[in-house]
Short mmCIF file of C-alpha atoms in Angstrom, two decimals:
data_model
loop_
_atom_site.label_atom_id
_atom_site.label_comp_id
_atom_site.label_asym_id
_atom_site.label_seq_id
_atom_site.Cartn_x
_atom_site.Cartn_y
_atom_site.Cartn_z
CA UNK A 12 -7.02 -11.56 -1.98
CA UNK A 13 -6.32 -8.26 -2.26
CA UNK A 14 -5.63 -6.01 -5.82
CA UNK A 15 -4.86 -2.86 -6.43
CA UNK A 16 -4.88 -1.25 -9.67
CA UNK A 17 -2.46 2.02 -10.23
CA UNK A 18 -2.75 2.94 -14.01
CA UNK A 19 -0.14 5.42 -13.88
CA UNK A 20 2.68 4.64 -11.31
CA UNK A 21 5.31 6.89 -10.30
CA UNK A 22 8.50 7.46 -8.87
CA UNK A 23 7.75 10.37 -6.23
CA UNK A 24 11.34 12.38 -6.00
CA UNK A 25 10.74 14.39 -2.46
CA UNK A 26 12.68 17.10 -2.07
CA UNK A 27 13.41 19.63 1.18
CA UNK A 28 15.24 22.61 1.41
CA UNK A 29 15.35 25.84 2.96
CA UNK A 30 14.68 28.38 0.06
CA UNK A 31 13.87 27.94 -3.48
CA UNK A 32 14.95 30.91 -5.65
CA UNK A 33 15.09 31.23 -9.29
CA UNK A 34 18.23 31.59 -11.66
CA UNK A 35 20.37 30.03 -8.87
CA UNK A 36 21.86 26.67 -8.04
CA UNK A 37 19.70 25.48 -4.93
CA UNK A 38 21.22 23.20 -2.30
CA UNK A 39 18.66 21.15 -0.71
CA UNK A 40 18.51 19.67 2.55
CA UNK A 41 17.25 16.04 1.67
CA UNK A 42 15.65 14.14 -1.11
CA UNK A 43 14.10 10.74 -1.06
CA UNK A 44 13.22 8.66 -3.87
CA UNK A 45 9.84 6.50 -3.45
CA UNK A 46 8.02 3.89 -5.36
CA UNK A 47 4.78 5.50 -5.44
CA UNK A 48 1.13 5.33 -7.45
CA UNK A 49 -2.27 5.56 -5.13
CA UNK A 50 -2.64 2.03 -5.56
CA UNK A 51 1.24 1.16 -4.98
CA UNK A 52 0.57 3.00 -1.97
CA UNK A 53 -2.22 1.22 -0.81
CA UNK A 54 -0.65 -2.16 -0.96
CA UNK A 55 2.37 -0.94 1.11
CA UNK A 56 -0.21 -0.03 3.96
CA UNK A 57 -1.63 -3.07 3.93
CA UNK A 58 1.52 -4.63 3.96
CA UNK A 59 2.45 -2.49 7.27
CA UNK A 60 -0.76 -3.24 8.46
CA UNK A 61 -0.33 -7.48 8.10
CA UNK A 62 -2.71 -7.79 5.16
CA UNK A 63 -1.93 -9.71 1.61
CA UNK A 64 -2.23 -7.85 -1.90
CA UNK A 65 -1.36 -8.31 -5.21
CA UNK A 66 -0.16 -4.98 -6.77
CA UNK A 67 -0.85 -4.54 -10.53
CA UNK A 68 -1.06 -2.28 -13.21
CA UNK A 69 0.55 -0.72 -16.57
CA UNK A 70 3.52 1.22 -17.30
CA UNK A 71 7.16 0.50 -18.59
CA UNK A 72 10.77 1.02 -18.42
CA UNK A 73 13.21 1.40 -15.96
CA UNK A 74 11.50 3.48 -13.68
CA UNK A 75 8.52 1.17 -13.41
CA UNK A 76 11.38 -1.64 -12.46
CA UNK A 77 11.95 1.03 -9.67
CA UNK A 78 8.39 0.61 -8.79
CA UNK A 79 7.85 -3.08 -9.12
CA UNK A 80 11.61 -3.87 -7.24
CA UNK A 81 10.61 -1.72 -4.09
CA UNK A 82 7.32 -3.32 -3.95
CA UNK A 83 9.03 -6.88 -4.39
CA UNK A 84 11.90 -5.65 -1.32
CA UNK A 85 8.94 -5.37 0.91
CA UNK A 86 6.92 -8.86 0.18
CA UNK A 87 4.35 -7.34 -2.15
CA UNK A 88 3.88 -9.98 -5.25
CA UNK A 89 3.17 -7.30 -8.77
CA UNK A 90 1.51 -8.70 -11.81
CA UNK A 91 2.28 -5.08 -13.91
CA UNK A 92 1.90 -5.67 -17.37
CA UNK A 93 4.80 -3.60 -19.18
CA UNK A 94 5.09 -1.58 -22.21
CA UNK A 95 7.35 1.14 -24.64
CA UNK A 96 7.98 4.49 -22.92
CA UNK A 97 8.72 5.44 -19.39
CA UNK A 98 6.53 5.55 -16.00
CA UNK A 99 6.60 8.87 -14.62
CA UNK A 100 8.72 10.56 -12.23
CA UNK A 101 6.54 13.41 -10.19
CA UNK A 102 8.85 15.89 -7.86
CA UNK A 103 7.38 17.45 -4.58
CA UNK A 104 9.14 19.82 -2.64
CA UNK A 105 8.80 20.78 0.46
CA UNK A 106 10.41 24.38 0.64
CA UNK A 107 11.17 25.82 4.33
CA UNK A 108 11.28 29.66 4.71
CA UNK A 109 8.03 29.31 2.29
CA UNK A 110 6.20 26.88 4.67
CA UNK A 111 4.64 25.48 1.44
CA UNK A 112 4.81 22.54 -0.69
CA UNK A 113 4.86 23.02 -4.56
CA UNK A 114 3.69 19.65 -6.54
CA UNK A 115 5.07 19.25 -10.32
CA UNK A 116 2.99 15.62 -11.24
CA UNK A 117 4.03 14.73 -15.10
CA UNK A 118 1.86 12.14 -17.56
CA UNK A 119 2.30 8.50 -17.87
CA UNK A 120 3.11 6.80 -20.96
CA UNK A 121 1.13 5.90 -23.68
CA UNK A 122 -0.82 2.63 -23.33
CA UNK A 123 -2.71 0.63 -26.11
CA UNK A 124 -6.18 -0.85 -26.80
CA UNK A 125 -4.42 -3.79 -27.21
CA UNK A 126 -2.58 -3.66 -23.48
CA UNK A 127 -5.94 -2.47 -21.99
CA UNK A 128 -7.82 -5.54 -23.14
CA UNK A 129 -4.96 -7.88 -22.21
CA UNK A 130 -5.33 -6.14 -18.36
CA UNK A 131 -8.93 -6.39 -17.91
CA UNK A 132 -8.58 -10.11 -19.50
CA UNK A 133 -5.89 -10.76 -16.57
CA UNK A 134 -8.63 -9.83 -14.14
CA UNK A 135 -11.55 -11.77 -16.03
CA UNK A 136 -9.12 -15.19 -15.77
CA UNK A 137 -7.66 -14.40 -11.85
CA UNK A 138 -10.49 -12.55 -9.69
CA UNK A 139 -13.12 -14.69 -7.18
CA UNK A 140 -16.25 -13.66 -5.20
CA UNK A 141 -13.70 -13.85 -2.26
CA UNK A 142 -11.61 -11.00 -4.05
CA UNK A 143 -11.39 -7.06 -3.10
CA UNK A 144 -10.02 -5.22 -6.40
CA UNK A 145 -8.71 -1.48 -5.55
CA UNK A 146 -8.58 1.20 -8.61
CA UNK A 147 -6.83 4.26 -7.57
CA UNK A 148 -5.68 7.55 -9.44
CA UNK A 149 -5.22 9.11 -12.49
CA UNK A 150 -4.81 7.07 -16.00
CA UNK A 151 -1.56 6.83 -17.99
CA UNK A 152 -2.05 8.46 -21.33
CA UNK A 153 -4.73 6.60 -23.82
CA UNK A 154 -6.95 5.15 -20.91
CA UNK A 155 -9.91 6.59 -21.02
CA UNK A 156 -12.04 7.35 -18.10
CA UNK A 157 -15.12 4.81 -19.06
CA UNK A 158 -12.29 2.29 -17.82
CA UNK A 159 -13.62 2.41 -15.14
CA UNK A 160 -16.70 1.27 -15.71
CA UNK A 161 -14.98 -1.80 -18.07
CA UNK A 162 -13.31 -2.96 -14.76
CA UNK A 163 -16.30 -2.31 -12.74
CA UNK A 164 -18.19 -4.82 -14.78
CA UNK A 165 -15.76 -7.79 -14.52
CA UNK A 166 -15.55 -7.21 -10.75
CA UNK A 167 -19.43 -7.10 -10.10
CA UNK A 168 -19.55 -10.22 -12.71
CA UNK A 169 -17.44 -12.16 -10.32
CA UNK A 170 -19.01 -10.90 -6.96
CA UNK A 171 -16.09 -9.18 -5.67
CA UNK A 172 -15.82 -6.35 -4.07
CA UNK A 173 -15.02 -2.83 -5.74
CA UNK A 174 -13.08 0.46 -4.26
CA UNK A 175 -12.30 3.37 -6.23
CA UNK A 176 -10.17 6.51 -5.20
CA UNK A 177 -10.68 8.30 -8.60
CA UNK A 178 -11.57 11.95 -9.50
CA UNK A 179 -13.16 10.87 -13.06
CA UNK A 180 -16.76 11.70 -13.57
CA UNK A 181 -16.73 7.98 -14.52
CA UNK A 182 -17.38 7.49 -11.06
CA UNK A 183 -20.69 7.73 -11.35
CA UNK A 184 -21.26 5.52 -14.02
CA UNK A 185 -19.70 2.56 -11.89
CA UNK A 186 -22.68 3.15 -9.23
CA UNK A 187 -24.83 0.29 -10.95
CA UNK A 188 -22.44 -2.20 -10.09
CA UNK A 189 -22.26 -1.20 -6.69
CA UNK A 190 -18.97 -0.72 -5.46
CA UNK A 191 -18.11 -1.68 -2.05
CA UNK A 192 -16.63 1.87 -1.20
CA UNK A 193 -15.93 5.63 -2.90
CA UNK A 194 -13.28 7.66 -1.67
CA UNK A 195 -13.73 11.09 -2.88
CA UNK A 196 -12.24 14.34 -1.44
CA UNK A 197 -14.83 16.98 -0.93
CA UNK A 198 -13.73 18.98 -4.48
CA UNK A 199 -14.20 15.00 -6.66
CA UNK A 200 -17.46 14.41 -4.19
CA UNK A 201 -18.89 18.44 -5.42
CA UNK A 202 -17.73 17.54 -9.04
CA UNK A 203 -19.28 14.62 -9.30
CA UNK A 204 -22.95 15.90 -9.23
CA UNK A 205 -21.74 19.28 -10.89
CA UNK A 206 -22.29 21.14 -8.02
CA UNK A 207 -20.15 24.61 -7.72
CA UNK A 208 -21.42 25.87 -4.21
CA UNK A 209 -20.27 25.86 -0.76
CA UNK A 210 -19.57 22.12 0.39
CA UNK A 211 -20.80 22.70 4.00
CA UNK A 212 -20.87 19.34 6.23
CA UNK A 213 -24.97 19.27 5.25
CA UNK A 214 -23.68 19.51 1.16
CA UNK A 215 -21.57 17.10 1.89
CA UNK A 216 -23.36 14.53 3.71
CA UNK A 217 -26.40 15.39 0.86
CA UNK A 218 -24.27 14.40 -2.11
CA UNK A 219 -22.60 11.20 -0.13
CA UNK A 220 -25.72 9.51 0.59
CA UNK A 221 -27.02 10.36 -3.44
CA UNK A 222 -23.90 8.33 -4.05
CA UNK A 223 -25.31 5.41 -1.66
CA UNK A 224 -28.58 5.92 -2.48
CA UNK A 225 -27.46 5.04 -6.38
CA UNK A 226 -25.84 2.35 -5.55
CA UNK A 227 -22.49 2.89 -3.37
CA UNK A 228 -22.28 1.14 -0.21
CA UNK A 229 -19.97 3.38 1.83
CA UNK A 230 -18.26 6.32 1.21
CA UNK A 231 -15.11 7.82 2.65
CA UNK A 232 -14.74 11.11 2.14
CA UNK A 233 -11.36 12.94 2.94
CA UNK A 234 -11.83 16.38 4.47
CA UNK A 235 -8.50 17.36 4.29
CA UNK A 236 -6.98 19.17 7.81
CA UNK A 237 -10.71 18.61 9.06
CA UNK A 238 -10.69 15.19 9.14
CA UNK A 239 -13.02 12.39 7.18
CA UNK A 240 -16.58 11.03 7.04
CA UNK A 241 -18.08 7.33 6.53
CA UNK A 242 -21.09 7.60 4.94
CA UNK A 243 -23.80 4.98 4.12
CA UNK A 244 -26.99 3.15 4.23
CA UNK A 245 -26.82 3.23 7.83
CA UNK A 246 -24.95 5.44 9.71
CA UNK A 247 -22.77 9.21 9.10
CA UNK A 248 -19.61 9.10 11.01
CA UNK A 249 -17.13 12.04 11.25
CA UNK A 250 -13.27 11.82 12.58
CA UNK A 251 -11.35 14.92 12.98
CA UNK A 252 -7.79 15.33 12.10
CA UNK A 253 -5.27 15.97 14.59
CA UNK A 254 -3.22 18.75 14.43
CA UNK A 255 0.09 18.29 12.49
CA UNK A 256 2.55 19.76 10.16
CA UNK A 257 2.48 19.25 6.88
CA UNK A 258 5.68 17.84 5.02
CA UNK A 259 4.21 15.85 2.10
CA UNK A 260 0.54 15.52 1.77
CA UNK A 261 1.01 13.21 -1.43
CA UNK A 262 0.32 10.32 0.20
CA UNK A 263 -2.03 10.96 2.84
CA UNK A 264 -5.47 9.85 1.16
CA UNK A 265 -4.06 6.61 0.25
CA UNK A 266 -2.33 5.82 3.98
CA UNK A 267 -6.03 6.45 5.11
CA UNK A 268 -7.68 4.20 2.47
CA UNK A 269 -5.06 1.67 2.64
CA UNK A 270 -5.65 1.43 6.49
CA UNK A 271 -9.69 1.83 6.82
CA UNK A 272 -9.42 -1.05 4.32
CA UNK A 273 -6.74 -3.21 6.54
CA UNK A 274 -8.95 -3.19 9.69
CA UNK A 275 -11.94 -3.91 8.19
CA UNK A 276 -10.49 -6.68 6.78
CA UNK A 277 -9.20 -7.34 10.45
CA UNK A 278 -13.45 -7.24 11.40
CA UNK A 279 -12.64 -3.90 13.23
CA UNK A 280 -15.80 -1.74 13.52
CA UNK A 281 -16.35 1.14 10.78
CA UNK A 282 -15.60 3.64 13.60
CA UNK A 283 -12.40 1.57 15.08
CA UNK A 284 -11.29 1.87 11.18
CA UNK A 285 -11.84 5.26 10.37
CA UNK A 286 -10.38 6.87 13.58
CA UNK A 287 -6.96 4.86 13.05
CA UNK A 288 -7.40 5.75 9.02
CA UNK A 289 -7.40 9.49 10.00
CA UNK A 290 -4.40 9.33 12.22
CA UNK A 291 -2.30 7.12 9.19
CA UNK A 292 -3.09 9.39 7.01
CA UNK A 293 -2.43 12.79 9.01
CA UNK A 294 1.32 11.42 10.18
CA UNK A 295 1.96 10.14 6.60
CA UNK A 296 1.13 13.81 5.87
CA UNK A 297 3.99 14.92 8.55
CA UNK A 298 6.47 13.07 7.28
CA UNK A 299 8.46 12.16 3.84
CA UNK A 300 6.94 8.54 3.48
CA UNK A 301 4.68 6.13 4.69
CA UNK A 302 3.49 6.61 8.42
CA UNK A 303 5.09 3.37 10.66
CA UNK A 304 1.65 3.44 12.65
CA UNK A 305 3.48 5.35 15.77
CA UNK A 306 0.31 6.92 15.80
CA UNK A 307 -0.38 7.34 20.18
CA UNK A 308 0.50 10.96 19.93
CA UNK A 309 -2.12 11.15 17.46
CA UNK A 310 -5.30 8.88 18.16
CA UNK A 311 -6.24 10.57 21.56
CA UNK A 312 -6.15 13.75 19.70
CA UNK A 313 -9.30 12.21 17.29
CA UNK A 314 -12.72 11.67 18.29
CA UNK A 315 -15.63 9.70 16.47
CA UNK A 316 -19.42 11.13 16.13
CA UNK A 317 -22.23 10.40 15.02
CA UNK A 318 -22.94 13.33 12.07
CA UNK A 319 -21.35 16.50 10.90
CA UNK A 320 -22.45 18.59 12.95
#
């Protein structure tokens, strides 16, 4: 089975309209609500995509039954533990005569020691060496980063397989319990070894085999409108992005994880997976929610190589 872990869910409110212009009352063209969190995301892909998951996590009141009722509408199963205070609503809007996209992304609620423990003993009692556990995101409010590494250790005590889409520096500290895969952006892959310069294809490629060479086994890392890289013991492989317009990039890095992870659980080849991965997560991009994998316009635009070159 499949879990994934979102530690602050969200309701995403995404709005369009034509102008935005202070001091005035500003009629919009559309808004959509969506049950949202990089891991909620995740399991919705695989969902699209034919594949099980469980979707879990922490937060609480009515807006994580928002969450947790959309997930259920679409066959999902949730094991979200629940607590005092509200999960967050975040607001993008897409604004027209701008061409731009303005992101307002507010904090989760508080969570306890006490709710922690009772989480990672939920995954102690439930996860198998046949498991895959995915953590992705950001932390409601009194999770601390070295979470990571708590969780890390239960899944590499049960020999299941690890994925983590998380900017924390705690990253790193996961590495000895080799996780199955990383998916950093080029900004979390620089900030991860501290490094402030230019992140050139060479940099890049550099600082994602340090990762495997500590202990990582692959490594996705999304290049934004360039595309993304696989990167491990064996091989470097680069996909580039086809060209779109951006509505809503919010959900693009976790269409592409979510599908990557979907065909290699189908046995598809690391190259079959990331060239589909990159066209998910560029049409998710183009559009107000999740990509429906109409993605022919998109796939002969993308070619995979061998290197960054």
């Amino acid at each position: 089975m499949i879990y994934t872990i979102t530690l602050n869910p969200a309701i995403d409110l995404v709005i369009v309209t034509k102008k935005l212009e202070p001091k005035v009352v500003n009629r919009t063209e559309s808004f959509e609500l969506q049950p949202n969190g990089k891991g909620v995301n995740v399991s919705f892909i695989l969902k699209k995509l034919g594949i099980k998951s469980v979707a879990t996590g922490i937060g609480g009141g009515f807006t994580l039954d928002y969450v947790t009722n959309g997930l259920a509408a679409k066959g999902i199963k949730t094991k979200f533990l629940k607590v005092n205070g509200l999960t967050r609503v975040n607001v993008f809007t897409n604004v027209i005569d701008q061409n731009t996209e303005y992101k307002e992304v507010n904090p989760g609620p508080e969570i306890s020691k006490e709710v922690q423990q009772q989480f990672l003993a939920y995954f102690e009692e439930t996860l198998t060496e046949e498991d895959l556990v995915v953590i992705s995101g950001s932390f409601a409010q009194g999770i601390e980063p070295s979470y990571l590494v708590q969780i890390a250790r239960i899944v590499a005590a049960k020999k299941a397989k690890l994925v983590i889409d998380s900017s924390y520096l705690a990253v790193v500290d996961t590495l000895p319990y080799h996780p199955f895969l990383l998916k950093p952006n080029e900004t979390e892959l620089a900030s991860f070894y501290h490094y402030k310069g230019e992140m050139t294809s060479a940099k890049t490629v550099e600082l994602a085999q340090k990762l495997v060479q500590a202990g990582c086994q692959n490594v996705l890392v999304s290049l934004g409108a360039r595309g993304a890289a696989l990167i491990n013991e064996k091989e470097v492989l680069f996909a580039n992005a086809p060209k779109i317009k951006v509505v809503n990039s919010a959900c693009a890095g976790d269409t592409m994880l979510g599908t990557f992870l979907a065909f290699i659980e189908k046995g598809q080849s690391i190259s079959e997976a990331l060239k589909v991965a990159v066209a998910a997560g560029s049409d998710t991009a183009s559009r107000t929610g999740l990509t429906d994998f109409k993605l022919d316009k998109l796939l002969p635009q993308i070619t995979v190589k061998e290197g960054m070159k």
